[in-house]
Coordinates of C-alpha atoms and ligand atoms in Angstrom, one line a residue:
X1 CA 18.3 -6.2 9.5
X2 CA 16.4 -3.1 9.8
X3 CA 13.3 -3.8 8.8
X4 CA 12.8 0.2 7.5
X5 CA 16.1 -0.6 5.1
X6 CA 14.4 -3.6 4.3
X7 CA 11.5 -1.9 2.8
X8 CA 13.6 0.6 1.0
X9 CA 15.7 -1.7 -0.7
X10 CA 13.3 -3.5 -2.0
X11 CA 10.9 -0.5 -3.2
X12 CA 13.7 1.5 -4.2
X13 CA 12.2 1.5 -8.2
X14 CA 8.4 1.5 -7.3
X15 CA 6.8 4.9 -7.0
X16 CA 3.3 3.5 -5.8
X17 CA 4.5 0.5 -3.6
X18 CA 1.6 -1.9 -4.3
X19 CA 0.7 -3.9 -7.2
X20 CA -1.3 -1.6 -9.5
X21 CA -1.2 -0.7 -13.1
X22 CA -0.6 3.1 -13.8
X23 CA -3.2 2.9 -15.9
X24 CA -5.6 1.7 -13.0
X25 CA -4.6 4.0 -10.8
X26 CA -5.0 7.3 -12.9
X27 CA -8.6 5.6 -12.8
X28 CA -9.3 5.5 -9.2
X29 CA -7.4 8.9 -8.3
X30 CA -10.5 10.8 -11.5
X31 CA -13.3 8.6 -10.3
X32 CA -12.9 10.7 -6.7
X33 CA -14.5 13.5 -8.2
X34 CA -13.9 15.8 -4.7
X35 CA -15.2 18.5 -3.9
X36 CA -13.7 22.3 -3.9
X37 CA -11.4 22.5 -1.0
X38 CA -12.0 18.7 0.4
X39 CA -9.5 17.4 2.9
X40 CA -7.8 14.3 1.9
X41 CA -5.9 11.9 4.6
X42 CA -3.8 8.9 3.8
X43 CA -2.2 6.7 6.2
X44 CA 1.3 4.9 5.2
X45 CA 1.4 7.1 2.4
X46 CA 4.9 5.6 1.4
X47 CA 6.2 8.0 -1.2
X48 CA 2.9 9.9 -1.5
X49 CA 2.3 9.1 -5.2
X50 CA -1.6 9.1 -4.2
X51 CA -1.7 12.3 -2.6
X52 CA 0.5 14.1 -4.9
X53 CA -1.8 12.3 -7.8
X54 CA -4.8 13.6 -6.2
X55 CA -3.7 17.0 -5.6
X56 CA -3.2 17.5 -8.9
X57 CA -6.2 16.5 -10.0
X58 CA -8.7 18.0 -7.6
X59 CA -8.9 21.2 -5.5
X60 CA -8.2 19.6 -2.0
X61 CA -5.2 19.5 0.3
X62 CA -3.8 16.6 2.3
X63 CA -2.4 15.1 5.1
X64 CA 0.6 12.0 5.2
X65 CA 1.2 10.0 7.5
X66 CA 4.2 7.3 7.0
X67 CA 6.8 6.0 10.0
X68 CA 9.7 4.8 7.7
X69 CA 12.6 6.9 7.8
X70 CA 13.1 6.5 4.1
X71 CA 9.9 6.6 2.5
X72 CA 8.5 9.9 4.5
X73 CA 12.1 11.1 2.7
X74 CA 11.4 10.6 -0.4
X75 CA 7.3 11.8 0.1
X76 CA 8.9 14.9 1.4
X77 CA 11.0 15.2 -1.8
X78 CA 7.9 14.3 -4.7
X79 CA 5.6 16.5 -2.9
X80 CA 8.4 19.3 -3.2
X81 CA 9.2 18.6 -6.9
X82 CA 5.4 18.5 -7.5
X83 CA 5.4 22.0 -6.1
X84 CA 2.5 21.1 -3.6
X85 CA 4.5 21.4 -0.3
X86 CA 1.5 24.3 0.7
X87 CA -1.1 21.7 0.7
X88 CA 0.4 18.3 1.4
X89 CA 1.6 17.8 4.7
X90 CA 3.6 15.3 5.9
X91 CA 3.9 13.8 9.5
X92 CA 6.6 11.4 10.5
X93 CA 4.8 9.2 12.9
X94 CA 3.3 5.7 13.2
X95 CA 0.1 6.0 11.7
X96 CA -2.5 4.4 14.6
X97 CA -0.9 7.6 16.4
X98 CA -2.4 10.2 14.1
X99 CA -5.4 11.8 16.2
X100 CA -8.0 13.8 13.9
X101 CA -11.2 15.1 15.0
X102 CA -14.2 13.0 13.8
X103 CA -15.3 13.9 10.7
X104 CA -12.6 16.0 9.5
X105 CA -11.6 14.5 6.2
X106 CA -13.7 14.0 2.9
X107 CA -11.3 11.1 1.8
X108 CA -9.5 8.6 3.9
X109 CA -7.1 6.2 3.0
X110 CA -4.7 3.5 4.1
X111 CA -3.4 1.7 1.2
X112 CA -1.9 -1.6 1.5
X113 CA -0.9 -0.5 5.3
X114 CA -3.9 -2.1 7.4
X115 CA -1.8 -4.2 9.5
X116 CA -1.1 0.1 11.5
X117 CA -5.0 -0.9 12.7
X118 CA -4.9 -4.8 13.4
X119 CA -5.7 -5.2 9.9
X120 CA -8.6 -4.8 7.1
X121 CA -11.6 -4.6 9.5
X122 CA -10.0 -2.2 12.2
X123 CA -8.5 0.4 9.4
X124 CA -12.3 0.8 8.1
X125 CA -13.5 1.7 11.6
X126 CA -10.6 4.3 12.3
X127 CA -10.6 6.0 8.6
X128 CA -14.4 5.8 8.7
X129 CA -14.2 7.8 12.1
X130 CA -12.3 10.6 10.7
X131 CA -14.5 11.5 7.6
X132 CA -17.7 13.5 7.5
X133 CA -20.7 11.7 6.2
X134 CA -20.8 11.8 2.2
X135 CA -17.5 11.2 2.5
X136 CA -14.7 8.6 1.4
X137 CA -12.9 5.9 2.8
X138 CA -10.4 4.4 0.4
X139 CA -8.2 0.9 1.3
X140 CA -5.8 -1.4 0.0
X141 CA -6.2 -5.0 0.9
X142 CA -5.4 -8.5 -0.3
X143 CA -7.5 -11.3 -0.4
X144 CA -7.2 -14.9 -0.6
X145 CA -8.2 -16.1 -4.3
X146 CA -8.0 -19.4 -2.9
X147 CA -7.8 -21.4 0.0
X148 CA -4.2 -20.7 0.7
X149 CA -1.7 -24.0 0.7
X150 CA 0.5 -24.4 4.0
X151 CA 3.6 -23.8 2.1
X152 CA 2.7 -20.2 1.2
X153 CA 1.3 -19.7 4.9
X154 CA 5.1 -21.2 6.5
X155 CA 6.8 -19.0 4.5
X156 CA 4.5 -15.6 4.2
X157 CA 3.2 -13.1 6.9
X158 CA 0.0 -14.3 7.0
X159 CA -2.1 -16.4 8.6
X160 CA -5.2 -18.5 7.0
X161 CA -7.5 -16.0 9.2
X162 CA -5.5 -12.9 8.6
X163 CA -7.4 -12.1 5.3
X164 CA -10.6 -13.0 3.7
X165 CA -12.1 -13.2 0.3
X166 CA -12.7 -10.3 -2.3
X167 CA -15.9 -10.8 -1.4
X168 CA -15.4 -10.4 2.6
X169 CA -13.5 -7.1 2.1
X170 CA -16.0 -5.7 -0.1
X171 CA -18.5 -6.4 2.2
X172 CA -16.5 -5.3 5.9
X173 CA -17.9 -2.1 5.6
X174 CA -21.6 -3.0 5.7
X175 CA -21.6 -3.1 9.7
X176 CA -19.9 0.4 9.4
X177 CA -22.4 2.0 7.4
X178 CA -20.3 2.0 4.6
X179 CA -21.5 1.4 1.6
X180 CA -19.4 -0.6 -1.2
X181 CA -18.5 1.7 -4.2
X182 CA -15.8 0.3 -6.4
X183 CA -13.0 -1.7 -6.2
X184 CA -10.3 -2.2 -8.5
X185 CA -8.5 -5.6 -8.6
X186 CA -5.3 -6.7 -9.4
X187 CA -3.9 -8.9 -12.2
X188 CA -1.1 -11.3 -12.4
X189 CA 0.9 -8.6 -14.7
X190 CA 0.1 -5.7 -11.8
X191 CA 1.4 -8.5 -9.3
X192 CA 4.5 -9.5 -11.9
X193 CA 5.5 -6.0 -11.9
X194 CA 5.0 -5.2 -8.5
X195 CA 7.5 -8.6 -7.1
X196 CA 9.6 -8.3 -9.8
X197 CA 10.9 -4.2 -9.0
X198 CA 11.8 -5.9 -6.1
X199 CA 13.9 -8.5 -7.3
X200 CA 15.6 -6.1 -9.4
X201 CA 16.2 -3.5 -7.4
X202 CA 17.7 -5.9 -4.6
X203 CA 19.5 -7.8 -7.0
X204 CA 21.2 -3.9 -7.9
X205 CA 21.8 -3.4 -4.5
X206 CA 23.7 -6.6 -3.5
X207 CA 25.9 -6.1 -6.6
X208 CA 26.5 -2.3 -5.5
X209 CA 26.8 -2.8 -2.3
X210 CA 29.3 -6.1 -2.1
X211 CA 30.0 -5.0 1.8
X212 CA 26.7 -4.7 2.9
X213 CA 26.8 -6.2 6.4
X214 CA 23.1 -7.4 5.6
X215 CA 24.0 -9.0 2.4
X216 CA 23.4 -12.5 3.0
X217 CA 19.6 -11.8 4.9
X218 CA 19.0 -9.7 2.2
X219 CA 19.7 -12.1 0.0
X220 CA 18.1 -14.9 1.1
X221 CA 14.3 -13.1 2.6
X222 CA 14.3 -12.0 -1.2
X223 CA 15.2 -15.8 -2.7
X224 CA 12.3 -17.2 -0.2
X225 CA 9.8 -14.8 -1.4
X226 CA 10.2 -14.6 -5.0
X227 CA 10.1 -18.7 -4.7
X228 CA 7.0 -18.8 -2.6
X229 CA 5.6 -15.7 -4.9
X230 CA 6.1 -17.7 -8.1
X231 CA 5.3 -20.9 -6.3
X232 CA 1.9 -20.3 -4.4
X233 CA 1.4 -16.4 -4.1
X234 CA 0.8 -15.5 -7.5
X235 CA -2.5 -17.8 -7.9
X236 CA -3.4 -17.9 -4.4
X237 CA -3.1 -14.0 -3.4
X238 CA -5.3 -11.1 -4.7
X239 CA -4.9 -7.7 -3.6
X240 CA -7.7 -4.8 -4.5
X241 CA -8.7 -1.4 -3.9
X242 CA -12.2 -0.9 -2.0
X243 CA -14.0 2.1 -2.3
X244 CA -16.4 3.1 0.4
X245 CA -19.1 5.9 1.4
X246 CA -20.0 7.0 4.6
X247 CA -23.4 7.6 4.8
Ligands
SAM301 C1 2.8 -1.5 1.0 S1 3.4 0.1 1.5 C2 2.2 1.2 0.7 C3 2.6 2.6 0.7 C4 1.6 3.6 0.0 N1 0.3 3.5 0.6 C5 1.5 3.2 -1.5 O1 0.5 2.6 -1.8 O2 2.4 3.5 -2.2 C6 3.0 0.2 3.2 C7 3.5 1.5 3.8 O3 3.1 1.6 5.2 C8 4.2 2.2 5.9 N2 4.0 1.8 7.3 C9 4.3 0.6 7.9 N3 4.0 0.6 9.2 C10 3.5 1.8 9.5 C11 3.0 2.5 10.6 N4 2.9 1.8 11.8 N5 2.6 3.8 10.5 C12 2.7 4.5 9.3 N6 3.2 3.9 8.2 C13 3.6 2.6 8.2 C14 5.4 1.6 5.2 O4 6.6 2.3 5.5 C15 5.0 1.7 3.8 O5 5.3 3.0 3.3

């Protein structure tokens, strides 16, 4: 199956596709406090809830980056609605392709998209390159709350040494020069939410769309995930935001 139809299937009810209460993020996107006219870049920007959030709230325009077909769709269509298409821009490309000159942004961010850099390490080096110093780098990450069981690893995307601890991610910027400013963690009802929109809106798809030549692969990745969610994932997997400075 296409991996891109994959995605949208599954995401087709979340606005911000990672596990995060609205409530939380409404906090993150006032704590920026930008300055006038900053320049704010996010890479896999999905739907561009962040950018569009952000550009509400502060005098700045942005950049987004995001390579599914679907998703830089439906960005093009909130940042439209939102009435901000003069200072979002959108670029349909893979997102380790986007060249900016060092230094150009005030606020980076790649939220819950590091794998586009080799993973949590590499997207702090290539965000932190592109913002001035006094400016903001901005991830999404998970984390392993615990040692993770081998049943979760055989049947997830990860490997054991694929992520670390909070504490690990939190602390990957030091050898930057970036300092730690917040994060923002997720709980199990951010996580119940964010799995279960999933199931849901997959579930309304198969019974919509009873032809679907994907049907059964569809149906099955979603039965192995919500069992290894509900069976390992939701103790032993964290996910959080980290917010960095450049100095
Ligand atoms: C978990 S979603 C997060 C989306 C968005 N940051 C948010 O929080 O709502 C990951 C996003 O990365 C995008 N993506 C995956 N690979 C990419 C790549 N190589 N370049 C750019 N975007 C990519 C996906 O299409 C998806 O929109």
């Amino acid at each position: 199956m296409d991996i891109w139809k994959y995605f949208a299937i599954g995401h087709a009810d979340h606005h911000f596709m990672n596990p995060l209460s609205e409530a939380k993020f409404d906090e993150l996107v006032e704590m920026l406090r930008l300055p006038a006219g900053a320049r704010v870049l996010d890479i896999g920007c999905g739907k561009a809830p962040l950018l569009v959030a952000i550009a509400r709230r502060w005098d700045c325009t942005g950049v987004g980056v995001e390579l599914s077909p679907h998703f830089i769709e439906d960005a093009r269509g909130n940042v439209e609605n939102a009435g901000l298409s003069q200072r979002i821009e959108l670029v349909h490309q893979g997102g380790a392709d986007y060249a900016a000159a060092p230094g150009s942004f005030d606020l980076a961010c790649c939220v819950g998209a590091s794998w586009i850099y080799g993973g949590h390490a590499g997207a702090l080096a290539a965000l932190s390159q592109m913002v001035a110093p006094g400016g903001l780098v901005l991830v999404g990450e998970p984390y392993w709350r615990k040692p993770p069981s081998q049943g979760y690893l055989d049947g997830s995307e990860f490997e054991r040494d694929s992520l670390g601890t909070h504490a690990d991610n939190a602390a990957a910027g030091d050898v930057l020069g970036l300092t730690h400013l917040h994060s923002i963690v997720s709980n199990e009802d951010d996580w119940d939410r964010y799995e279960g929109y999933q199931w849901n809106a997959t579930g309304r798809h198969l019974r919509d769309h009873p032809d679907d030549r994907d049907a059964e692969e569809l149906r099955a990745l979603m039965d192995q995930y919500r069992r290894s969610y509900l069976r390992w994932g939701r103790d032993e997997l964290g996910w959080a935001l980290y917010l960095f400075l450049k100095q």
